[in-house]
Coordinates of C-alpha atoms in Angstrom, one line a residue:
M1 CA -62.4 86.4 -57.3
G2 CA -59.6 84.5 -56.0
Q3 CA -56.1 85.6 -55.2
H4 CA -53.1 83.6 -56.8
R5 CA -50.0 83.7 -54.2
S6 CA -47.3 85.8 -55.5
G7 CA -44.6 85.3 -58.4
S8 CA -42.2 86.6 -55.6
S9 CA -43.1 84.2 -52.5
A10 CA -41.4 80.7 -51.9
R11 CA -43.7 77.8 -50.5
G12 CA -42.2 76.8 -47.2
I13 CA -40.5 73.2 -46.3
S14 CA -42.8 71.0 -43.9
R15 CA -40.6 70.3 -40.7
G16 CA -41.6 66.1 -40.1
P17 CA -40.4 64.9 -42.6
V18 CA -37.0 66.5 -41.7
I19 CA -36.9 65.5 -37.7
A20 CA -37.8 62.2 -39.5
L21 CA -34.6 62.2 -41.7
G22 CA -32.8 63.6 -39.2
L23 CA -33.8 61.3 -36.8
V24 CA -33.2 58.5 -39.0
A25 CA -29.7 59.3 -39.8
V26 CA -29.0 59.7 -36.0
I27 CA -29.5 55.7 -35.7
V28 CA -28.3 54.9 -38.5
L29 CA -25.3 56.7 -37.3
G30 CA -25.1 55.0 -33.8
V31 CA -25.8 51.7 -35.0
I32 CA -22.9 52.5 -36.6
F33 CA -21.0 53.7 -34.2
W34 CA -22.9 50.4 -31.9
F35 CA -21.5 48.1 -34.3
Q36 CA -17.6 49.7 -34.2
L37 CA -17.2 49.9 -30.2
R38 CA -18.3 46.3 -30.5
D39 CA -16.2 44.9 -32.6
R40 CA -13.8 47.3 -31.3
I41 CA -14.0 45.4 -27.2
A42 CA -14.1 42.1 -29.0
D43 CA -10.6 43.0 -31.0
Q44 CA -9.5 44.1 -26.6
G45 CA -11.1 41.3 -25.3
T46 CA -9.2 38.8 -28.0
A47 CA -5.9 40.6 -27.6
A48 CA -6.3 40.7 -23.9
A49 CA -7.0 36.8 -24.1
D50 CA -4.3 36.6 -26.8
A51 CA -1.3 38.4 -25.0
C52 CA -2.1 37.2 -21.4
V53 CA -2.6 40.0 -19.4
E54 CA -1.9 37.6 -16.0
G55 CA 0.9 35.8 -16.7
D56 CA 1.6 32.4 -18.1
S57 CA 1.0 29.9 -15.6
V58 CA 2.3 26.0 -15.8
L59 CA 0.6 22.6 -15.3
A60 CA 3.0 20.7 -13.5
I61 CA 1.8 17.1 -14.0
A62 CA 3.4 14.0 -11.7
A63 CA 2.4 10.4 -13.8
D64 CA 2.9 7.5 -13.0
P65 CA 5.9 5.6 -15.6
D66 CA 3.8 3.6 -17.0
I67 CA 1.2 6.2 -18.7
A68 CA 3.0 9.0 -18.2
P69 CA 5.0 9.4 -22.4
Q70 CA 0.7 9.2 -22.9
I71 CA 0.6 12.0 -20.5
Q72 CA 3.2 13.7 -22.7
T73 CA 1.9 13.3 -25.6
L74 CA -1.6 14.6 -24.7
A75 CA 0.4 17.4 -22.5
D76 CA 1.8 18.6 -25.8
R77 CA -1.4 18.7 -28.1
F78 CA -2.7 20.1 -24.8
S79 CA -0.1 23.4 -24.8
A80 CA -0.2 23.2 -29.0
T81 CA -3.9 24.6 -28.2
R82 CA -2.9 27.5 -26.5
P83 CA -5.3 27.2 -23.4
V84 CA -6.2 30.8 -21.9
I85 CA -7.7 30.5 -18.4
R86 CA -8.0 33.0 -16.0
D87 CA -6.4 35.7 -18.7
H88 CA -3.2 33.3 -17.9
C89 CA -1.7 31.6 -20.7
V90 CA -1.1 28.0 -19.5
T91 CA 1.5 25.4 -20.7
V92 CA 2.0 21.7 -19.1
T93 CA 4.6 19.9 -18.1
V94 CA 4.6 15.8 -17.0
T95 CA 6.8 14.7 -14.5
S96 CA 7.6 10.7 -14.4
V97 CA 7.5 9.4 -11.0
A98 CA 7.1 5.8 -9.5
S99 CA 3.1 6.4 -7.4
D100 CA 4.0 5.2 -4.1
T101 CA 6.5 7.5 -4.1
V102 CA 4.3 9.9 -4.8
R103 CA 1.6 9.0 -2.1
D104 CA 3.6 8.8 0.3
A105 CA 5.2 12.3 0.2
L106 CA 1.1 13.7 -0.5
S107 CA 0.1 11.1 2.8
A108 CA 2.5 13.8 4.9
G109 CA 0.0 16.6 4.1
A110 CA -1.2 18.6 1.1
D111 CA 1.9 21.5 2.0
A112 CA 4.6 19.2 3.6
P113 CA 7.4 19.1 2.3
W114 CA 8.5 18.7 -1.1
N115 CA 11.6 17.0 -2.8
T116 CA 11.4 18.5 -6.3
D117 CA 14.7 16.7 -6.8
V118 CA 12.7 13.3 -6.2
L119 CA 9.7 14.2 -7.6
G120 CA 9.7 16.7 -9.4
P121 CA 7.7 20.0 -9.5
R122 CA 4.7 20.0 -6.5
P123 CA 1.7 18.8 -8.5
A124 CA -1.4 20.5 -9.0
L125 CA -2.8 17.2 -11.4
W126 CA -1.5 13.7 -10.4
I127 CA -2.0 10.6 -12.2
P128 CA -1.4 7.4 -10.1
S129 CA -2.0 3.8 -11.4
S130 CA -5.2 3.7 -9.3
S131 CA -7.3 4.5 -6.6
H132 CA -6.2 1.9 -4.8
S133 CA -3.0 5.3 -3.7
V134 CA -5.2 8.1 -3.6
N135 CA -7.3 5.4 -0.5
Q136 CA -3.6 5.0 1.3
I137 CA -3.1 8.5 1.6
P138 CA -3.9 8.9 5.2
V139 CA -5.0 12.5 5.7
E140 CA -7.6 15.1 5.3
G141 CA -7.1 18.1 2.3
V142 CA -5.0 16.5 0.2
I143 CA -7.1 16.2 -3.4
N144 CA -9.6 18.4 -4.4
G145 CA -12.9 16.5 -5.2
D146 CA -13.7 13.1 -6.8
A147 CA -10.6 11.8 -8.2
R148 CA -12.2 10.1 -12.0
P149 CA -10.1 7.6 -13.9
L150 CA -8.6 8.0 -17.2
A151 CA -7.8 4.7 -18.1
I152 CA -7.9 1.0 -17.0
S153 CA -5.9 -1.9 -16.8
P154 CA -6.6 -4.9 -15.1
V155 CA -3.9 -6.8 -12.5
V156 CA -3.3 -10.0 -14.2
L157 CA -0.3 -12.6 -13.5
A158 CA 2.1 -12.1 -16.2
V159 CA 3.8 -15.9 -16.7
G160 CA 4.5 -18.0 -19.7
P161 CA 2.2 -20.4 -21.7
S162 CA 3.0 -23.4 -19.6
V163 CA 2.2 -21.9 -16.3
E164 CA -1.1 -20.1 -17.9
G165 CA -2.4 -23.6 -18.9
A166 CA -2.1 -25.0 -15.6
L167 CA -3.5 -22.4 -14.3
T168 CA -6.5 -21.9 -16.5
A169 CA -7.1 -25.8 -15.9
A170 CA -7.5 -25.4 -12.1
S171 CA -9.3 -22.7 -12.4
V172 CA -7.5 -20.1 -10.0
D173 CA -8.9 -18.1 -8.1
W174 CA -6.5 -15.3 -6.1
R175 CA -7.0 -17.4 -2.8
D176 CA -5.4 -20.3 -4.0
L177 CA -2.3 -18.7 -4.7
P178 CA -1.1 -18.4 -1.7
S179 CA -0.6 -22.8 -1.6
L180 CA 0.4 -21.9 -5.4
Q181 CA 3.8 -21.3 -4.1
T182 CA 5.8 -24.2 -3.9
G183 CA 3.3 -26.2 -6.4
R184 CA 0.5 -27.9 -6.2
D185 CA -1.2 -31.1 -7.6
S186 CA -1.0 -30.4 -11.6
V187 CA -0.1 -26.9 -10.5
P188 CA 3.8 -26.1 -11.1
P189 CA 6.0 -23.9 -8.1
L190 CA 4.5 -21.0 -8.9
G191 CA 7.3 -18.9 -7.6
M192 CA 5.5 -15.1 -7.6
A193 CA 7.6 -12.9 -7.7
L194 CA 6.5 -10.0 -4.9
P195 CA 8.5 -7.2 -5.8
E196 CA 9.5 -3.9 -3.0
G197 CA 10.8 -1.3 -4.5
P198 CA 9.1 2.2 -6.5
G199 CA 6.2 0.9 -8.9
A200 CA 4.8 -1.9 -6.7
E201 CA 1.5 -1.3 -6.8
S202 CA 0.1 -4.6 -9.2
T203 CA 2.0 -5.9 -5.6
E204 CA 0.3 -4.2 -3.9
M205 CA -3.6 -4.9 -5.3
A206 CA -2.8 -8.8 -5.8
V207 CA -2.4 -8.6 -2.2
E208 CA -5.7 -7.1 -1.7
S209 CA -7.6 -9.5 -4.3
I210 CA -5.6 -12.7 -2.6
A211 CA -6.5 -11.4 1.3
A212 CA -10.5 -10.1 -0.1
S213 CA -10.9 -14.0 -1.5
V214 CA -10.2 -15.3 1.5
A215 CA -12.0 -13.7 4.1
G216 CA -15.4 -14.4 1.9
S217 CA -15.8 -10.8 0.3
P218 CA -13.8 -11.1 -3.0
A219 CA -15.4 -7.8 -3.7
G220 CA -14.2 -6.1 -1.3
P221 CA -12.8 -3.6 0.0
V222 CA -11.6 -5.0 2.7
T223 CA -11.5 -3.9 6.8
E224 CA -9.1 -3.5 9.2
E225 CA -10.5 -6.6 10.9
Q226 CA -9.7 -9.1 8.2
A227 CA -6.9 -8.2 7.6
S228 CA -5.2 -8.7 10.7
S229 CA -7.8 -12.0 10.8
D230 CA -6.4 -14.8 11.3
P231 CA -7.0 -16.7 7.8
V232 CA -5.8 -14.1 6.0
T233 CA -2.6 -13.5 8.0
S234 CA -1.8 -17.6 7.2
A235 CA -2.5 -17.1 3.7
L236 CA -0.5 -13.1 3.3
S237 CA 2.4 -15.3 5.1
E238 CA 2.6 -18.4 3.4
L239 CA 2.9 -16.0 0.0
A240 CA 5.8 -14.9 1.7
L241 CA 7.0 -17.4 2.7
G242 CA 7.1 -19.6 -0.4
Y243 CA 8.0 -16.5 -2.1
E244 CA 11.5 -15.5 0.3
V245 CA 12.5 -19.8 -0.4
V246 CA 12.3 -19.5 -3.8
P247 CA 16.2 -20.3 -5.6
G248 CA 18.2 -16.8 -7.7
A249 CA 17.4 -13.7 -7.8
K250 CA 14.6 -11.5 -6.2
P251 CA 13.0 -8.8 -8.0
A252 CA 12.7 -5.4 -6.9
T253 CA 10.7 -4.0 -8.9
T254 CA 7.6 -5.4 -11.3
R255 CA 9.7 -4.2 -14.7
D256 CA 12.7 -6.1 -13.3
A257 CA 10.3 -9.4 -13.2
L258 CA 8.5 -9.2 -16.5
T259 CA 12.3 -8.6 -17.9
A260 CA 13.5 -11.6 -16.4
L261 CA 10.2 -13.4 -17.6
A262 CA 9.8 -11.9 -20.8
T263 CA 14.1 -13.0 -21.3
R264 CA 14.6 -16.4 -19.0
G265 CA 18.3 -15.6 -20.3
D266 CA 19.6 -15.2 -16.6
P267 CA 19.2 -18.1 -14.4
T268 CA 19.5 -16.5 -11.5
T269 CA 15.7 -15.5 -11.6
A270 CA 15.3 -18.6 -13.5
G271 CA 13.0 -19.7 -10.5
I272 CA 9.9 -17.2 -10.6
H273 CA 7.3 -17.8 -13.1
A274 CA 4.6 -15.8 -11.5
V275 CA 4.1 -11.2 -11.1
A276 CA 1.6 -9.3 -11.2
A277 CA 1.3 -6.7 -13.4
T278 CA -1.5 -4.9 -14.9
E279 CA -2.0 -6.0 -18.4
Q280 CA -0.8 -2.9 -19.8
Q281 CA 2.7 -3.1 -18.3
V282 CA 2.1 -7.1 -19.8
Y283 CA 1.6 -5.6 -23.6
Q284 CA 4.7 -3.1 -23.3
T285 CA 6.5 -6.4 -22.3
L286 CA 6.3 -7.5 -25.6
R287 CA 6.5 -4.8 -27.8
E288 CA 9.6 -4.5 -26.1
T289 CA 11.2 -7.9 -26.5
P290 CA 9.5 -9.4 -30.2
G291 CA 9.0 -13.2 -29.9
T292 CA 8.8 -13.4 -26.1
D293 CA 6.0 -15.8 -25.1
L294 CA 4.9 -14.2 -22.4
T295 CA 1.4 -14.0 -21.9
A296 CA -1.3 -13.1 -18.9
Y297 CA -3.6 -15.4 -16.9
V298 CA -6.4 -13.5 -14.8
P299 CA -7.7 -15.7 -11.7
T300 CA -11.0 -16.1 -11.1
G301 CA -12.7 -13.8 -8.9
P302 CA -13.4 -9.4 -8.6
T303 CA -10.4 -8.2 -10.4
P304 CA -7.9 -5.2 -9.2
V305 CA -8.5 -2.7 -11.5
A306 CA -5.2 0.3 -12.4
D307 CA -8.2 2.8 -13.1
H308 CA -4.9 5.6 -13.1
P309 CA -7.2 8.7 -12.1
A310 CA -7.0 12.1 -12.8
A311 CA -7.0 13.5 -9.2
I312 CA -6.5 17.4 -8.0
L313 CA -4.6 18.3 -5.7
S314 CA -5.0 20.8 -3.0
G315 CA -2.6 23.3 -0.5
Q316 CA -1.5 26.6 -0.8
S317 CA 0.8 26.3 -4.1
V318 CA -2.0 24.9 -6.3
D319 CA -4.1 28.7 -7.3
E320 CA -7.5 28.6 -8.5
T321 CA -6.2 28.4 -12.1
Q322 CA -4.3 25.4 -11.9
S323 CA -7.0 23.6 -10.4
R324 CA -9.4 24.7 -13.3
A325 CA -6.4 23.5 -15.7
A326 CA -5.9 20.6 -14.2
A327 CA -9.9 19.8 -14.8
Q328 CA -10.0 21.0 -18.3
F329 CA -6.3 18.9 -19.0
A330 CA -8.4 15.8 -17.8
D331 CA -11.7 16.3 -19.9
F332 CA -9.1 16.9 -22.4
A333 CA -7.2 14.0 -22.1
R334 CA -10.8 11.7 -22.7
Q335 CA -11.9 13.2 -26.0
P336 CA -12.2 10.0 -27.9
E337 CA -8.9 11.2 -30.4
Q338 CA -7.2 11.5 -27.2
A339 CA -8.3 9.0 -25.5
Q340 CA -7.1 7.4 -28.9
V341 CA -3.5 7.5 -27.8
L342 CA -4.1 5.5 -24.6
A343 CA -5.5 2.9 -25.7
D344 CA -2.8 2.3 -28.9
A345 CA -0.6 2.3 -25.6
G346 CA -2.3 -1.4 -24.3
F347 CA -5.0 0.4 -21.5
R348 CA -8.7 0.3 -22.0
I349 CA -10.7 2.8 -22.7
D350 CA -14.5 2.3 -23.3
G351 CA -15.8 2.7 -27.2
L352 CA -11.9 2.5 -28.1
D353 CA -10.1 -0.9 -29.7
H354 CA -8.2 -3.2 -28.2
P355 CA -4.5 -2.2 -30.2
G356 CA -4.0 -6.2 -32.2
D357 CA -0.1 -6.1 -33.0
T358 CA 1.0 -8.6 -29.8
T359 CA -0.4 -12.2 -29.2
L360 CA -2.6 -10.7 -25.8
T361 CA -6.1 -10.8 -25.8
F362 CA -7.5 -8.7 -24.0
P363 CA -9.9 -10.9 -22.2
S364 CA -13.9 -8.8 -20.9
L365 CA -13.5 -8.7 -17.3
G366 CA -15.9 -9.7 -14.2
P367 CA -17.0 -7.2 -11.6
A368 CA -13.8 -4.9 -10.2
L369 CA -12.3 -5.3 -6.8
V370 CA -12.8 -2.4 -4.8
P371 CA -9.7 -0.8 -2.6
A372 CA -9.3 -1.1 1.1
D373 CA -8.6 2.0 2.4
A374 CA -5.2 2.9 4.2
A375 CA -5.6 1.8 7.5
A376 CA -6.2 -1.9 6.3
A377 CA -4.1 -1.6 2.7
T378 CA -1.3 -0.9 6.0
D379 CA -1.6 -3.7 7.7
L380 CA -1.7 -6.2 4.7
M381 CA 1.6 -4.9 3.6
Q382 CA 2.8 -5.3 7.0
A383 CA 1.5 -9.2 6.8
I384 CA 4.0 -9.5 3.6
Q385 CA 6.4 -8.0 5.3
N386 CA 7.1 -9.7 8.1
P387 CA 5.3 -13.2 8.0
I388 CA 4.3 -15.3 10.7
T389 CA 6.6 -18.7 10.3
E390 CA 5.8 -22.2 11.3
R391 CA 8.1 -21.4 15.3
A392 CA 7.3 -23.4 18.3
S393 CA 7.3 -20.5 20.7
T394 CA 7.6 -21.4 24.9
I395 CA 6.5 -17.9 26.8
L396 CA 8.4 -17.5 29.8
L397 CA 6.7 -14.4 31.5
D398 CA 8.9 -12.4 34.2
A399 CA 5.9 -11.9 37.0
S400 CA 8.3 -10.3 39.6
S401 CA 6.6 -8.0 41.9
S402 CA 9.2 -5.3 39.7
M403 CA 5.8 -6.4 37.1
G404 CA 3.3 -4.6 38.4
D405 CA 3.8 -1.2 39.3
L406 CA 2.5 1.2 37.2
D407 CA 3.7 2.1 33.6
G408 CA 1.5 5.0 31.2
S409 CA -2.4 3.8 32.6
A410 CA -1.8 0.0 34.1
T411 CA 1.1 -2.4 35.0
R412 CA 3.8 -3.3 33.1
L413 CA 2.7 -7.0 33.6
E414 CA -1.1 -5.5 32.2
N415 CA 0.8 -3.8 29.1
T416 CA 3.0 -7.1 28.2
T417 CA -1.0 -9.3 28.4
A418 CA -2.5 -7.4 26.6
A419 CA 0.3 -7.4 23.5
L420 CA 1.2 -10.6 23.9
A421 CA -2.7 -11.0 23.9
A422 CA -2.8 -9.2 20.5
R423 CA -0.1 -11.1 18.9
L424 CA -2.1 -14.3 19.5
D425 CA -5.2 -13.0 18.6
Q426 CA -2.6 -12.9 15.1
S427 CA -1.3 -16.2 14.7
P428 CA -2.0 -18.7 12.8
D429 CA -3.4 -22.0 14.1
T430 CA -0.4 -23.6 12.9
L431 CA 2.5 -22.0 14.7
N432 CA 3.1 -24.1 18.6
L433 CA 2.7 -21.6 21.4
G434 CA 2.8 -22.1 25.2
L435 CA 3.0 -20.3 28.3
W436 CA 5.7 -20.2 31.8
E437 CA 5.5 -17.3 34.6
Y438 CA 8.2 -16.9 36.9
S439 CA 8.9 -15.1 40.0
T440 CA 10.6 -17.0 43.3
N441 CA 8.2 -20.2 45.6
L442 CA 5.6 -19.7 43.0
N443 CA 5.4 -23.5 44.6
D444 CA 6.9 -25.4 46.9
S445 CA 9.2 -27.1 44.1
R446 CA 10.5 -24.6 41.2
P447 CA 10.5 -20.9 40.6
Y448 CA 8.1 -21.8 37.1
N449 CA 4.9 -23.0 36.7
I450 CA 3.8 -23.6 33.3
L451 CA -0.3 -22.2 32.5
V452 CA -0.2 -23.9 29.3
A453 CA 2.3 -26.4 27.6
T454 CA 3.9 -25.7 24.1
G455 CA 1.5 -27.0 21.1
P456 CA -0.5 -26.2 18.4
V457 CA -2.8 -23.0 19.4
S458 CA -5.5 -25.2 17.5
G459 CA -5.3 -28.5 19.5
G460 CA -7.9 -28.6 22.5
G461 CA -8.1 -30.9 25.7
Y462 CA -8.3 -27.5 27.9
I463 CA -11.3 -26.2 29.9
E464 CA -11.3 -23.1 28.2
G465 CA -11.6 -24.8 24.8
T466 CA -8.6 -24.4 22.4
R467 CA -4.4 -24.1 23.4
R468 CA -5.3 -20.7 21.5
Q469 CA -8.2 -19.7 24.2
A470 CA -6.7 -21.5 27.5
L471 CA -3.4 -18.8 26.2
D472 CA -6.1 -15.5 26.1
N473 CA -7.6 -16.9 29.3
R474 CA -5.0 -17.3 31.5
L475 CA -2.8 -14.1 30.1
T476 CA -5.2 -12.0 32.3
K477 CA -5.1 -14.2 35.2
V478 CA -0.9 -13.6 35.7
E479 CA -0.1 -11.5 38.6
P480 CA 2.9 -9.8 39.9
A481 CA 4.6 -12.1 42.6
A482 CA 7.5 -12.2 44.5
G483 CA 11.7 -11.8 43.4
S484 CA 12.5 -12.8 39.9
A485 CA 14.7 -16.3 39.5
T486 CA 15.1 -15.4 36.2
Y487 CA 18.3 -17.5 35.7
A488 CA 16.1 -20.8 37.0
S489 CA 13.9 -21.1 35.3
L490 CA 15.2 -19.7 31.9
E491 CA 17.2 -23.1 32.4
A492 CA 14.5 -25.2 33.1
A493 CA 12.3 -23.4 30.1
Y494 CA 15.7 -23.9 27.4
K495 CA 16.2 -28.3 28.5
N496 CA 12.4 -27.9 28.2
A497 CA 12.0 -26.5 24.7
V498 CA 15.5 -29.1 23.2
D499 CA 13.9 -31.4 24.9
Q500 CA 10.4 -31.3 22.8
Y501 CA 12.0 -30.0 19.8
A502 CA 9.6 -30.3 16.8
P503 CA 11.4 -30.9 13.9
D504 CA 10.9 -27.8 10.7
R505 CA 9.8 -25.0 12.9
I506 CA 11.7 -22.2 14.6
N507 CA 12.1 -23.3 17.8
S508 CA 13.0 -20.8 20.9
V509 CA 12.4 -19.8 24.3
L510 CA 10.8 -15.9 24.4
L511 CA 12.0 -14.4 28.2
I512 CA 10.6 -11.4 28.9
T513 CA 11.7 -9.5 31.8
D514 CA 11.6 -5.9 33.7
S515 CA 14.2 -7.3 36.4
G516 CA 17.3 -8.6 37.2
N517 CA 17.6 -12.2 38.6
D518 CA 17.6 -12.7 42.7
D519 CA 18.1 -16.1 43.1
D520 CA 21.2 -17.5 43.8
S521 CA 20.5 -21.2 43.6
V522 CA 21.5 -20.7 39.3
T523 CA 24.2 -17.9 39.2
S524 CA 25.4 -16.6 35.6
A525 CA 27.7 -18.8 34.9
D526 CA 25.8 -22.2 35.4
L527 CA 23.0 -20.5 33.3
L528 CA 25.8 -20.1 30.4
A529 CA 27.0 -23.5 31.1
T530 CA 23.8 -25.4 31.2
I531 CA 23.0 -23.2 27.3
T532 CA 26.2 -24.4 26.0
E533 CA 25.6 -28.0 27.2
T534 CA 22.0 -27.9 25.8
F535 CA 22.3 -26.7 22.7
T536 CA 22.1 -28.6 20.1
P537 CA 23.5 -27.6 15.7
S538 CA 21.5 -30.0 14.3
A539 CA 18.7 -29.0 16.6
P540 CA 18.9 -24.9 17.6
V541 CA 16.2 -23.7 19.9
R542 CA 17.0 -20.1 20.2
V543 CA 16.7 -17.6 23.6
D544 CA 14.8 -13.9 22.8
I545 CA 14.1 -11.7 25.0
V546 CA 13.0 -8.2 25.7
T547 CA 14.1 -6.6 28.2
I548 CA 11.9 -4.0 30.0
G549 CA 14.0 -0.8 31.6
Q550 CA 17.4 -0.9 33.0
I551 CA 18.3 -4.2 34.3
P552 CA 21.3 -5.7 35.8
D553 CA 21.5 -8.2 34.6
L554 CA 22.0 -7.7 30.3
D555 CA 25.7 -9.4 29.6
T556 CA 25.0 -12.6 31.0
L557 CA 21.2 -11.9 29.1
Q558 CA 22.5 -11.1 25.6
A559 CA 25.7 -13.5 25.6
V560 CA 22.3 -16.5 26.4
A561 CA 21.0 -14.7 23.1
D562 CA 24.3 -15.1 21.3
R563 CA 25.1 -18.4 21.9
T564 CA 22.0 -20.0 21.1
G565 CA 21.2 -17.5 17.6
G566 CA 19.2 -15.3 19.1
T567 CA 17.7 -11.4 20.0
L568 CA 17.3 -9.4 22.5
E569 CA 15.7 -6.3 22.2
Q570 CA 15.4 -3.5 24.6
V571 CA 12.1 -1.3 25.3
D572 CA 12.0 1.9 27.8
S573 CA 8.2 0.9 28.1
T574 CA 5.7 -1.4 28.4
D575 CA 2.8 1.5 27.2
G576 CA 3.3 2.8 23.8
T577 CA 4.0 1.4 20.8
A578 CA 8.0 -0.4 21.3
L579 CA 6.9 -3.6 23.3
P580 CA 4.4 -4.7 20.8
A581 CA 6.7 -4.0 18.2
A582 CA 9.3 -6.4 19.5
I583 CA 7.3 -8.8 20.7
D584 CA 6.1 -9.1 17.1
K585 CA 9.3 -9.2 15.6
L586 CA 9.9 -12.1 17.6
L587 CA 6.9 -14.3 16.8
S588 CA 7.2 -13.8 13.7

């Protein structure tokens, strides 16, 4: 018979469920603890970030004055987002400074001294008017990565309506501008201003477009060879010389020229009818001068463009935080809602409308000009600043024995003829040039030889072909001879130049010598008397002189230059840049 458990005995509890419940409780508590820990870590991270555990960092921006006000607005918006970059709280400062001023400073190197009084704080981000300025920095290691555009504005001619109508009717190209400075056919005198003060980048870009079109490569970039070619230097000389004869005051800056065109109230600038400017500059002038009839003409052909790139700079003063901040700010400025600030100011932004509160039409554009490099751009502006004038010059070259002395790796004479040949290569076909050599007893009757008679370098009739080719060839054949009959040779060359005076040109004799006169057939007094008697105010011929080293006749030669309105340049050596620079100056 079965037995029942005693009523006093207790039933045992199974261990399995208890253990399972315990594990579940542990897991639940662990999960709760993990979420609390994660939230605490996140809160600590947020707090650390908000506290900027690495401190503050200031992103300094240097911006061209045309875009600086809008960049300041965007900088304020960016700073308002309280950006934290690499545990730094970042704020932004903006300095308005001309692109060419910053470009010149950066050209000394990434870590060169920085004039904060002129340039503001050393920037980590530079926003110049265009990539033209970026390309002109001749040293490596200044720009970090590619400088991408923020806002576009084409370079145009700011003109009045009547001039714009004439230019449009004639379909004027960039290459036509030099010949239009003083007027042509149905186009009135252009009087195109060529400002050289700070902020003259639009002029520099227009000059590049002219050179590219003249050289037959309108899309650019202009090469060094093209920049120094005869067609380009001739065209740019014509442009610059045409501006020199424009009556009245010359505006120092593009802004001054735009103001003069807009107001037309100053009679001293009445001869200025055009200036190269960005479309945005014209737009701002129209807004600032209500009622003005200023407009813009875009010459045919590829157009130079001010693309306002964001260039992140390198150097010891720019740390990783600032580099990242510069990149983030540039990305921020490109966002459509931020870029609208730029579009409203007259810049062209893809996908955004142009402002319609002025008469400016913002026409569609063709291809853009590719900017030249630093070397070519420098050559082009030198051609503008030192234009080759219409000139008739006779070179009187000392071929005495001392010119055969070694000076560097070549003789004085070899260095001198090389410098003359280089200048000849850059001279326009309209130049009148001749070449005489002198020493003593070069032939039976006189101490000089006329190697090439003075006349247009494009003229023919020589065994070599043109006068230019004859000059090139005969310069290489000049050899040192004996003594130095400077006075007798200069007297003859001067009389010949006066007899052959060419109207409407600068007439000159260029004497290049390294030795004193050792021929007593003509004394110093004789020479000065002849110069005085021969000089004709109505047909002036100047004597320009280059002396090499120390010579005993300096006072006499200086007196000759002074009496004829000429210039005397002294160089210590023919080896180096001093002699070519002196020759360039005296044949320009």
